[in-house]
CSV table of C-alpha atoms in Angstrom, one decimal:
chain,number,residue,atom,x,y,z
A,1046,UNK,CA,1.8,-93.8,-54.9
A,1047,UNK,CA,3.5,-95.5,-52.0
A,1048,UNK,CA,4.7,-93.5,-49.0
A,1049,UNK,CA,8.2,-94.9,-49.5
A,1050,UNK,CA,8.5,-93.6,-53.0
A,1051,UNK,CA,7.9,-90.0,-51.7
A,1052,UNK,CA,11.3,-88.6,-50.4
A,1053,UNK,CA,11.2,-86.7,-47.2
A,1054,UNK,CA,12.0,-83.0,-47.2
A,1055,UNK,CA,14.0,-82.3,-44.0
A,1056,UNK,CA,15.1,-79.1,-42.5
A,1057,UNK,CA,16.2,-77.9,-39.0
A,1058,UNK,CA,15.0,-74.6,-37.6
A,1059,UNK,CA,16.1,-72.8,-34.4
A,1060,UNK,CA,14.0,-71.1,-31.7
A,1061,UNK,CA,11.9,-68.2,-32.9
A,1062,UNK,CA,14.0,-65.1,-33.7
A,1063,UNK,CA,17.1,-66.9,-32.4
A,1064,UNK,CA,20.0,-69.0,-33.5
A,1065,UNK,CA,20.4,-72.8,-33.0
A,1066,UNK,CA,23.1,-72.1,-30.4
A,1067,UNK,CA,21.9,-71.1,-27.0
A,1068,UNK,CA,24.3,-70.2,-24.2
A,1069,UNK,CA,28.1,-69.6,-24.5
A,1070,UNK,CA,30.4,-72.6,-25.3
A,1071,UNK,CA,33.3,-72.6,-23.0
A,1072,UNK,CA,31.3,-71.1,-20.1
A,1073,UNK,CA,29.8,-74.0,-18.2
A,1074,UNK,CA,27.4,-71.8,-16.2
A,1075,UNK,CA,25.4,-71.0,-19.4
A,1076,UNK,CA,24.8,-74.7,-20.3
A,1077,UNK,CA,25.8,-74.3,-23.9
A,1078,UNK,CA,23.4,-76.2,-26.1
A,1079,UNK,CA,21.8,-76.4,-29.6
A,1080,UNK,CA,18.0,-76.1,-29.5
A,1081,UNK,CA,15.5,-76.3,-32.4
A,1082,UNK,CA,13.2,-78.7,-34.2
A,1083,UNK,CA,13.5,-81.1,-37.1
A,1084,UNK,CA,10.8,-80.5,-39.7
A,1085,UNK,CA,9.8,-83.3,-42.1
A,1086,UNK,CA,7.4,-82.7,-45.0
A,1087,UNK,CA,6.8,-84.5,-48.4
A,1088,UNK,CA,9.5,-83.4,-50.9
A,1089,UNK,CA,7.2,-84.3,-53.9
A,1090,UNK,CA,3.6,-84.9,-54.5
A,1091,UNK,CA,2.7,-81.8,-52.4
A,1092,UNK,CA,0.3,-83.7,-50.1
A,1093,UNK,CA,1.3,-87.3,-50.5
A,1094,UNK,CA,2.2,-89.0,-47.2
A,1095,UNK,CA,5.8,-89.9,-46.3
A,1096,UNK,CA,6.8,-93.2,-44.7
A,1097,UNK,CA,9.1,-92.6,-41.7
A,1098,UNK,CA,10.6,-95.3,-39.6
A,1099,UNK,CA,13.3,-93.6,-37.6
A,1100,UNK,CA,14.7,-90.1,-37.0
A,1101,UNK,CA,17.7,-89.1,-34.9
A,1102,UNK,CA,20.0,-86.0,-34.8
A,1103,UNK,CA,23.6,-85.5,-33.7
A,1104,UNK,CA,26.3,-82.8,-33.7
A,1105,UNK,CA,29.5,-83.8,-35.6
A,1106,UNK,CA,32.9,-82.1,-35.7
A,1107,UNK,CA,35.1,-82.4,-38.8
A,1108,UNK,CA,38.7,-81.4,-38.5
A,1109,UNK,CA,41.4,-81.3,-41.2
A,1110,UNK,CA,45.0,-80.1,-41.6
A,1111,UNK,CA,47.2,-79.6,-44.6
A,1112,UNK,CA,50.4,-78.0,-43.3
A,1113,UNK,CA,51.8,-77.4,-46.8
A,1114,UNK,CA,48.6,-76.1,-48.5
A,1115,UNK,CA,50.0,-72.5,-48.5
A,1116,UNK,CA,53.2,-73.5,-50.3
A,1117,UNK,CA,53.9,-74.2,-54.0
A,1118,UNK,CA,55.9,-77.4,-54.1
A,1119,UNK,CA,57.4,-78.0,-57.5
A,1120,UNK,CA,59.8,-80.9,-56.8
A,1121,UNK,CA,57.5,-83.3,-55.0
A,1122,UNK,CA,53.9,-84.0,-54.0
A,1123,UNK,CA,52.7,-82.4,-50.8
A,1124,UNK,CA,51.5,-84.6,-48.0
A,1125,UNK,CA,47.8,-85.4,-48.3
A,1126,UNK,CA,45.2,-83.6,-46.2
A,1127,UNK,CA,44.5,-85.3,-42.9
A,1128,UNK,CA,41.1,-85.2,-41.4
A,1129,UNK,CA,38.9,-86.7,-38.7
A,1130,UNK,CA,35.2,-86.8,-38.0
A,1131,UNK,CA,33.8,-87.1,-34.5
A,1132,UNK,CA,30.4,-87.1,-32.8
A,1133,UNK,CA,30.2,-84.3,-30.2
A,1134,UNK,CA,28.3,-85.5,-27.1
A,1135,UNK,CA,25.5,-88.0,-27.9
A,1136,UNK,CA,23.0,-88.5,-30.7
A,1137,UNK,CA,19.3,-87.9,-29.8
A,1138,UNK,CA,16.6,-90.2,-31.0
A,1139,UNK,CA,13.6,-88.1,-32.1
A,1140,UNK,CA,11.2,-90.7,-33.5
A,1141,UNK,CA,10.8,-94.4,-33.9
A,1142,UNK,CA,7.7,-96.1,-35.4
A,1143,UNK,CA,5.6,-98.5,-33.4
A,1144,UNK,CA,7.0,-102.1,-33.0
A,1145,UNK,CA,5.9,-104.4,-35.8
A,1146,UNK,CA,5.3,-101.6,-38.2
A,1147,UNK,CA,7.8,-100.9,-41.0
A,1148,UNK,CA,7.1,-97.2,-41.1
A,1149,UNK,CA,4.6,-94.5,-40.0
A,1150,UNK,CA,2.6,-92.6,-42.7
A,1151,UNK,CA,2.8,-88.9,-42.0
A,1152,UNK,CA,2.1,-85.7,-43.7
A,1153,UNK,CA,4.2,-83.5,-41.4
A,1154,UNK,CA,6.5,-84.0,-38.4
A,1155,UNK,CA,7.9,-81.3,-36.0
A,1156,UNK,CA,10.4,-83.0,-33.7
A,1157,UNK,CA,11.9,-80.6,-31.0
A,1158,UNK,CA,15.4,-81.4,-29.8
A,1159,UNK,CA,18.1,-80.1,-27.5
A,1160,UNK,CA,21.8,-81.2,-27.7
A,1161,UNK,CA,24.0,-80.1,-24.9
A,1162,UNK,CA,27.5,-79.2,-25.9
A,1163,UNK,CA,30.1,-80.8,-23.6
A,1164,UNK,CA,31.5,-78.4,-21.0
A,1165,UNK,CA,34.0,-78.8,-18.2
A,1166,UNK,CA,33.1,-77.9,-14.7
A,1167,UNK,CA,35.7,-76.9,-12.0
A,1168,UNK,CA,38.1,-79.8,-11.4
A,1169,UNK,CA,36.8,-81.9,-14.3
A,1170,UNK,CA,39.7,-82.9,-16.5
A,1171,UNK,CA,37.9,-85.6,-18.4
A,1172,UNK,CA,35.4,-83.6,-20.5
A,1173,UNK,CA,36.9,-82.0,-23.5
A,1174,UNK,CA,35.2,-78.7,-24.5
A,1175,UNK,CA,34.9,-78.7,-28.4
A,1176,UNK,CA,37.2,-76.2,-30.1
A,1177,UNK,CA,35.7,-73.3,-31.9
A,1178,UNK,CA,34.9,-73.3,-35.7
A,1179,UNK,CA,37.9,-72.1,-37.6
A,1180,UNK,CA,39.2,-72.0,-41.1
A,1181,UNK,CA,42.8,-70.7,-41.6
A,1182,UNK,CA,43.9,-69.2,-44.9
A,1183,UNK,CA,44.6,-71.8,-47.6
A,1184,UNK,CA,42.7,-74.2,-45.3
A,1185,UNK,CA,45.9,-75.3,-43.6
A,1186,UNK,CA,43.8,-76.0,-40.6
A,1187,UNK,CA,40.0,-76.3,-40.3
A,1188,UNK,CA,37.3,-77.2,-37.7
A,1189,UNK,CA,33.8,-77.5,-38.9
A,1190,UNK,CA,30.5,-78.4,-37.2
A,1191,UNK,CA,27.3,-79.7,-38.6
A,1192,UNK,CA,24.0,-81.0,-37.3
A,1193,UNK,CA,23.3,-84.3,-39.0
A,1194,UNK,CA,19.7,-85.6,-39.2
A,1195,UNK,CA,19.4,-89.3,-40.0
A,1196,UNK,CA,16.1,-90.4,-41.5
A,1197,UNK,CA,15.1,-94.1,-42.2
A,1198,UNK,CA,12.2,-94.6,-44.6
A,1199,UNK,CA,11.1,-98.3,-44.3
A,1200,UNK,CA,13.8,-100.6,-45.7
A,1201,UNK,CA,15.4,-97.9,-47.8
A,1202,UNK,CA,18.9,-96.8,-47.2
A,1203,UNK,CA,19.4,-94.5,-44.2
A,1204,UNK,CA,19.7,-90.9,-45.4
A,1205,UNK,CA,21.7,-88.2,-43.7
A,1206,UNK,CA,20.9,-84.5,-43.9
A,1207,UNK,CA,23.8,-82.2,-42.8
A,1208,UNK,CA,23.3,-78.5,-41.6
A,1209,UNK,CA,26.3,-76.4,-40.8
A,1210,UNK,CA,26.5,-74.8,-37.4
A,1211,UNK,CA,29.1,-72.1,-36.6
A,1212,UNK,CA,30.5,-72.6,-33.1
A,1213,UNK,CA,32.4,-69.9,-31.1
A,1214,UNK,CA,34.2,-70.2,-27.7
A,1215,UNK,CA,33.9,-67.5,-25.1
A,1216,UNK,CA,36.3,-68.6,-22.4
A,1217,UNK,CA,39.1,-66.3,-23.8
A,1218,UNK,CA,37.3,-63.0,-23.5
A,1219,UNK,CA,39.8,-60.2,-22.5
A,1220,UNK,CA,37.3,-58.9,-19.9
A,1221,UNK,CA,37.7,-61.9,-17.6
A,1222,UNK,CA,39.6,-61.2,-14.5
A,1223,UNK,CA,42.2,-64.0,-14.9
A,1224,UNK,CA,43.5,-62.3,-18.0
A,1225,UNK,CA,43.7,-58.8,-16.4
A,1226,UNK,CA,46.7,-59.2,-14.2
A,1227,UNK,CA,50.3,-58.3,-15.0
A,1228,UNK,CA,52.5,-61.0,-16.5
A,1229,UNK,CA,56.3,-60.7,-16.5
A,1230,UNK,CA,59.3,-62.6,-17.8
A,1231,UNK,CA,63.0,-62.2,-17.5
A,1232,UNK,CA,66.1,-63.6,-19.3
A,1233,UNK,CA,69.8,-63.0,-18.5
A,1234,UNK,CA,72.7,-62.7,-21.0
A,1235,UNK,CA,76.2,-63.7,-19.9
A,1236,UNK,CA,75.3,-62.9,-16.3
A,1237,UNK,CA,75.8,-59.3,-17.2
A,1238,UNK,CA,72.5,-57.9,-18.5
A,1239,UNK,CA,68.9,-58.9,-17.6
A,1240,UNK,CA,66.0,-58.3,-20.1
A,1241,UNK,CA,62.5,-58.2,-18.5
A,1242,UNK,CA,59.2,-57.7,-20.2
A,1243,UNK,CA,55.8,-57.0,-18.6
A,1244,UNK,CA,52.2,-56.9,-19.9
A,1245,UNK,CA,49.4,-55.3,-17.9
A,1246,UNK,CA,47.0,-57.9,-19.4
A,1247,UNK,CA,47.5,-60.9,-21.6
A,1248,UNK,CA,44.3,-61.5,-23.6
A,1249,UNK,CA,43.8,-59.5,-26.8
A,1250,UNK,CA,41.5,-59.4,-29.8
A,1251,UNK,CA,41.6,-57.9,-33.3
A,1252,UNK,CA,42.7,-54.3,-33.3
A,1253,UNK,CA,43.4,-54.2,-29.5
A,1254,UNK,CA,46.5,-52.3,-28.4
A,1255,UNK,CA,49.3,-54.4,-27.0
A,1256,UNK,CA,51.5,-52.4,-24.5
A,1257,UNK,CA,54.9,-54.0,-23.7
A,1258,UNK,CA,57.0,-52.6,-20.9
A,1259,UNK,CA,60.7,-53.4,-21.5
A,1260,UNK,CA,63.5,-53.1,-19.0
A,1261,UNK,CA,67.2,-53.8,-19.4
A,1262,UNK,CA,69.2,-53.8,-16.1
A,1263,UNK,CA,72.9,-54.4,-15.5
A,1264,UNK,CA,74.1,-57.0,-13.0
A,1265,UNK,CA,75.4,-54.9,-10.0
A,1266,UNK,CA,78.1,-57.6,-9.3
A,1267,UNK,CA,79.5,-57.2,-12.9
A,1268,UNK,CA,79.3,-53.5,-13.3
A,1269,UNK,CA,82.7,-53.2,-15.0
A,1270,UNK,CA,81.5,-55.5,-17.8
A,1271,UNK,CA,78.0,-54.0,-17.9
A,1272,UNK,CA,79.4,-50.5,-18.5
A,1273,UNK,CA,80.9,-51.7,-21.8
A,1274,UNK,CA,77.5,-52.9,-23.1
A,1275,UNK,CA,75.7,-50.8,-25.7
A,1276,UNK,CA,72.1,-51.2,-26.7
A,1277,UNK,CA,71.8,-51.3,-30.5
A,1278,UNK,CA,68.0,-51.8,-30.9
A,1279,UNK,CA,65.0,-53.5,-29.4
A,1280,UNK,CA,62.6,-55.5,-31.6
A,1281,UNK,CA,59.1,-56.5,-30.5
A,1282,UNK,CA,57.2,-59.1,-32.5
A,1283,UNK,CA,53.8,-60.8,-32.2
A,1284,UNK,CA,54.1,-64.4,-33.3
A,1285,UNK,CA,51.5,-67.1,-34.3
A,1286,UNK,CA,52.7,-70.6,-33.6
A,1287,UNK,CA,50.8,-73.5,-35.2
A,1288,UNK,CA,51.5,-77.0,-34.1
A,1289,UNK,CA,50.2,-79.7,-36.4
A,1290,UNK,CA,49.6,-83.2,-34.8
A,1291,UNK,CA,50.4,-81.9,-31.3
A,1292,UNK,CA,49.7,-85.3,-29.8
A,1293,UNK,CA,50.9,-87.4,-32.7
A,1294,UNK,CA,54.2,-89.1,-33.5
A,1295,UNK,CA,55.7,-86.3,-35.5
A,1296,UNK,CA,54.4,-82.9,-34.4
A,1297,UNK,CA,55.3,-80.0,-36.8
A,1298,UNK,CA,55.5,-76.4,-35.7
A,1299,UNK,CA,55.3,-73.4,-37.9
A,1300,UNK,CA,55.8,-69.8,-36.6
A,1301,UNK,CA,54.3,-66.8,-38.4
A,1302,UNK,CA,55.4,-63.2,-37.6
A,1303,UNK,CA,52.2,-61.2,-37.6
A,1304,UNK,CA,53.5,-57.7,-36.7
A,1305,UNK,CA,56.9,-56.3,-35.8
A,1306,UNK,CA,58.2,-53.0,-34.4
A,1307,UNK,CA,61.9,-51.9,-34.1
A,1308,UNK,CA,63.1,-49.3,-31.7
A,1309,UNK,CA,66.6,-48.0,-32.4
A,1310,UNK,CA,68.3,-47.1,-29.2
A,1311,UNK,CA,72.1,-46.7,-30.0
A,1312,UNK,CA,73.4,-45.8,-26.5
A,1313,UNK,CA,75.4,-47.3,-23.7
A,1314,UNK,CA,73.5,-49.2,-21.0
A,1315,UNK,CA,73.0,-46.8,-18.1
A,1316,UNK,CA,74.0,-47.8,-14.6
A,1317,UNK,CA,70.3,-47.6,-13.5
A,1318,UNK,CA,69.2,-49.6,-16.5
A,1319,UNK,CA,67.1,-48.7,-19.6
A,1320,UNK,CA,63.3,-48.7,-19.7
A,1321,UNK,CA,60.9,-48.2,-22.6
A,1322,UNK,CA,57.4,-49.0,-23.6
A,1323,UNK,CA,56.6,-50.5,-27.0
A,1324,UNK,CA,53.1,-50.3,-28.4
A,1325,UNK,CA,51.7,-52.7,-31.0
A,1326,UNK,CA,48.3,-53.2,-32.4
A,1327,UNK,CA,47.1,-56.7,-33.0
A,1328,UNK,CA,46.3,-57.1,-36.7
A,1329,UNK,CA,42.7,-57.2,-37.8
A,1330,UNK,CA,41.2,-58.0,-41.2
A,1331,UNK,CA,38.7,-55.8,-42.9
A,1332,UNK,CA,35.2,-57.3,-42.9
A,1333,UNK,CA,33.6,-54.7,-45.3
A,1334,UNK,CA,34.1,-54.6,-49.1
A,1335,UNK,CA,35.1,-51.5,-51.1
A,1336,UNK,CA,31.5,-50.2,-51.0
A,1337,UNK,CA,31.2,-50.5,-47.2
A,1338,UNK,CA,29.0,-53.6,-47.2
A,1339,UNK,CA,29.7,-56.4,-44.7
A,1340,UNK,CA,31.0,-59.4,-46.7
A,1341,UNK,CA,29.0,-62.6,-46.7
A,1342,UNK,CA,30.5,-65.2,-44.4
A,1343,UNK,CA,31.0,-68.9,-45.2
A,1344,UNK,CA,28.4,-71.3,-43.9
A,1345,UNK,CA,29.7,-73.1,-40.9
A,1346,UNK,CA,32.3,-70.4,-40.0
A,1347,UNK,CA,31.6,-67.3,-37.8
A,1348,UNK,CA,32.6,-64.0,-39.4
A,1349,UNK,CA,35.6,-62.7,-37.3
A,1350,UNK,CA,37.9,-59.8,-37.9
A,1351,UNK,CA,40.8,-62.1,-37.3
A,1352,UNK,CA,42.4,-65.0,-39.2
A,1353,UNK,CA,43.2,-67.2,-36.2
A,1354,UNK,CA,43.0,-67.2,-32.5
A,1355,UNK,CA,44.1,-69.3,-29.5
A,1356,UNK,CA,42.7,-72.8,-29.8
A,1357,UNK,CA,43.5,-76.4,-29.2
A,1358,UNK,CA,42.0,-79.1,-31.4
A,1359,UNK,CA,42.9,-82.7,-32.0
A,1360,UNK,CA,44.9,-82.2,-35.1
A,1361,UNK,CA,46.3,-78.8,-34.5
A,1362,UNK,CA,47.1,-76.2,-31.8
A,1363,UNK,CA,47.4,-72.4,-32.3
A,1364,UNK,CA,49.3,-70.3,-29.7
A,1365,UNK,CA,50.5,-66.7,-29.7
A,1366,UNK,CA,53.6,-65.1,-28.2
A,1367,UNK,CA,55.0,-61.6,-27.7
A,1368,UNK,CA,58.7,-61.8,-28.5
A,1369,UNK,CA,61.1,-59.1,-27.4
A,1370,UNK,CA,64.8,-59.2,-28.5
A,1371,UNK,CA,67.5,-56.8,-27.4
A,1372,UNK,CA,70.4,-56.5,-29.8
A,1373,UNK,CA,73.5,-55.6,-27.8
A,1374,UNK,CA,77.2,-55.1,-28.3
A,1375,UNK,CA,79.9,-56.5,-25.9
A,1376,UNK,CA,77.3,-59.0,-24.8
A,1377,UNK,CA,75.1,-61.7,-26.3
A,1378,UNK,CA,71.7,-60.6,-27.6
A,1379,UNK,CA,68.8,-61.5,-25.3
A,1380,UNK,CA,65.3,-62.6,-26.3
A,1381,UNK,CA,62.2,-63.0,-24.1
A,1382,UNK,CA,59.1,-64.9,-25.5
A,1383,UNK,CA,55.9,-64.3,-23.5
A,1384,UNK,CA,52.7,-66.3,-24.1
A,1385,UNK,CA,49.5,-64.3,-24.7
A,1386,UNK,CA,45.9,-65.3,-25.4
A,1387,UNK,CA,44.2,-64.2,-28.6
A,1388,UNK,CA,40.4,-64.0,-28.6
A,1389,UNK,CA,38.2,-63.8,-31.7
A,1390,UNK,CA,36.6,-60.6,-30.3
A,1391,UNK,CA,38.1,-57.2,-29.6
A,1392,UNK,CA,38.0,-55.7,-26.1
A,1393,UNK,CA,34.8,-53.6,-26.7
A,1394,UNK,CA,32.9,-56.6,-28.0
A,1395,UNK,CA,34.0,-58.6,-24.9
A,1396,UNK,CA,32.7,-55.9,-22.7
A,1397,UNK,CA,29.4,-55.8,-24.5
A,1398,UNK,CA,29.0,-59.6,-24.1
A,1399,UNK,CA,29.4,-59.7,-20.4
A,1400,UNK,CA,25.8,-58.7,-19.5
A,1401,UNK,CA,24.4,-61.2,-22.0
A,1402,UNK,CA,26.6,-64.0,-20.5
A,1403,UNK,CA,25.3,-63.2,-17.0
A,1404,UNK,CA,21.7,-63.3,-18.3
A,1405,UNK,CA,22.4,-66.7,-20.1
A,1406,UNK,CA,23.8,-68.1,-16.8
A,1407,UNK,CA,20.6,-67.0,-14.9
A,1408,UNK,CA,18.4,-68.7,-17.5
A,1409,UNK,CA,20.5,-71.9,-17.5
A,1410,UNK,CA,20.2,-72.2,-13.7
A,1411,UNK,CA,16.6,-73.5,-14.0
A,1412,UNK,CA,17.4,-76.1,-16.7
A,1413,UNK,CA,17.6,-79.7,-15.8
A,1414,UNK,CA,20.1,-81.5,-18.1
A,1415,UNK,CA,18.5,-84.9,-17.5
A,1416,UNK,CA,15.0,-83.5,-18.4
A,1417,UNK,CA,15.2,-80.2,-20.3
A,1418,UNK,CA,11.4,-80.0,-20.8
A,1419,UNK,CA,11.1,-80.0,-24.6
A,1420,UNK,CA,8.0,-78.8,-26.4
A,1421,UNK,CA,5.6,-81.6,-27.5
A,1422,UNK,CA,6.2,-83.5,-30.7
A,1423,UNK,CA,3.8,-82.7,-33.6
A,1424,UNK,CA,2.9,-85.5,-36.0
A,1425,UNK,CA,0.2,-85.0,-38.6
A,1426,UNK,CA,-1.1,-88.3,-40.2
A,1427,UNK,CA,-3.2,-88.5,-43.4
A,1428,UNK,CA,-6.4,-89.5,-41.5
A,1429,UNK,CA,-6.2,-86.7,-38.9
A,1430,UNK,CA,-9.0,-84.0,-39.0
A,1431,UNK,CA,-7.9,-81.1,-41.2
A,1432,UNK,CA,-4.6,-82.9,-41.9
A,1433,UNK,CA,-4.0,-81.1,-45.2
A,1434,UNK,CA,-4.2,-77.7,-43.5
A,1435,UNK,CA,-0.6,-78.1,-42.2
A,1436,UNK,CA,0.6,-78.3,-45.9
A,1437,UNK,CA,-1.5,-75.3,-46.9
A,1438,UNK,CA,-4.1,-77.5,-48.7
A,1439,UNK,CA,-7.8,-78.4,-48.1
A,1440,UNK,CA,-10.5,-80.5,-49.8
A,1441,UNK,CA,-13.2,-78.7,-51.8
A,1442,UNK,CA,-15.6,-81.5,-52.8
A,1443,UNK,CA,-13.3,-84.2,-54.2
A,1444,UNK,CA,-10.5,-81.9,-55.2
A,1445,UNK,CA,-7.5,-80.6,-53.3
A,1446,UNK,CA,-7.2,-76.8,-53.3
A,1447,UNK,CA,-4.8,-74.3,-51.8
A,1448,UNK,CA,-6.0,-73.2,-48.4
A,1449,UNK,CA,-7.0,-69.6,-48.2
A,1450,UNK,CA,-7.7,-68.5,-44.7
C-alpha cells in the first residue's frame, strides 16, 4: 500500500494540563500566544507509513453579520449574511520534505508551534488587536477563531484541518485603574435646568451593580422660570448599541434597552436642586440548567454569563451607554447619555484574574519573540529503531502485535 493512499490523521494538542491560549489577549505585557503541537499519525492501516510533503499552521478569524436575523420578515427577503475570513498574524511552516523528494514517509510526527497573537504596545496605532470570540443571539453578529493545519501529501490536493479556539480579551477588566475614576456628564434644557450624571467607575460585568448619581440644578440667573419647573419622573436605562458595517458605506445602528428603572418624583424643583441615586444591576444570563449543572458551551465560543460586551470588530461594533432622562413640566425634558465599558467578567472574577495576569507578565518577560525556543520536532520514520513503539505496536517474529509494556 502506497504512503500516499494512507490519509493522515491530524490533531492539535496544547501544553500539558493547559489550554492552547497562553497569556492574556489585549494585555501586551503577557505576550498572548497559542502554543501546542501538531500530531500526525496514520488514519488507516494502523501502522502503515504516511507520505508528508508539507505542514503549516495559522490562526484564522471568521466574522459574520446578519442585522435582520432576529426579525421575521414576511413581505420581503432579508439581506444575506455578510462574512469575512482573515489570517491573524502569520502562518508558521512546521515541516517541508527534503528538496528533490516528493514526500517523506513517516509513522508519526509531533511538530511544536507557537503563534503570537498581535498586540499593540504603547503608542502603536498600526497593530490591530483581534476582537474577542462572540456570538450574539440569533447570530446577528459573530466572531469565530480556528487553528487551521494545512497538510500536503505528495501531489494530492492540499488538505486543511480546522480546530476551533475560543479567544477572550482582558483589556476591559473593571479592576484596571483607568476605569475606576469618576465620569460625569451634563446637559442643559432651555437654559433653565441642568441635568448632571456621575458614575464612580465605568467598567462593569454581568451582575455588577451600576450606581448612577443624578443631579438637577436650576440656573441661578433664571430662577423665576426655574421655580415653575416640576420634576415628573427620572428614567435610567442601560442601552446596547450595535453598529453594523461601522467603516462601510452604509453603517446601520440598532439600540437595545437592556434594563430600565423609573423613579417617580412629582415635586417642584427646589432652589438648591434635586439629587438622587439610581441603582441598576447589569443583566446576567443563567449558565446552569434546571438541575444546577453548568451548561455545555459551544466549540469556539467562551462560556460567559453575558450575551454581548464592548468590542470593535471589522463588520460590527458594540457599545454600551447609561441613559438618564428627566421628564419635566414647564421645561423641555433633558437626557444624558454616558458611555460605559462592559466586560465579559464580573468584578469579582476581574479581581481574581489580576494575580494571574501579573504572573503571566513575569513569565513572558523572558520570552524572545524572534526565537521563542520551541521543543524539538519529533519525526518517526518506518526504518527507525523501535519505530512501531510510537503507535503502540511491536514485531513478534514476523507479525505485528500490540505493545504491552
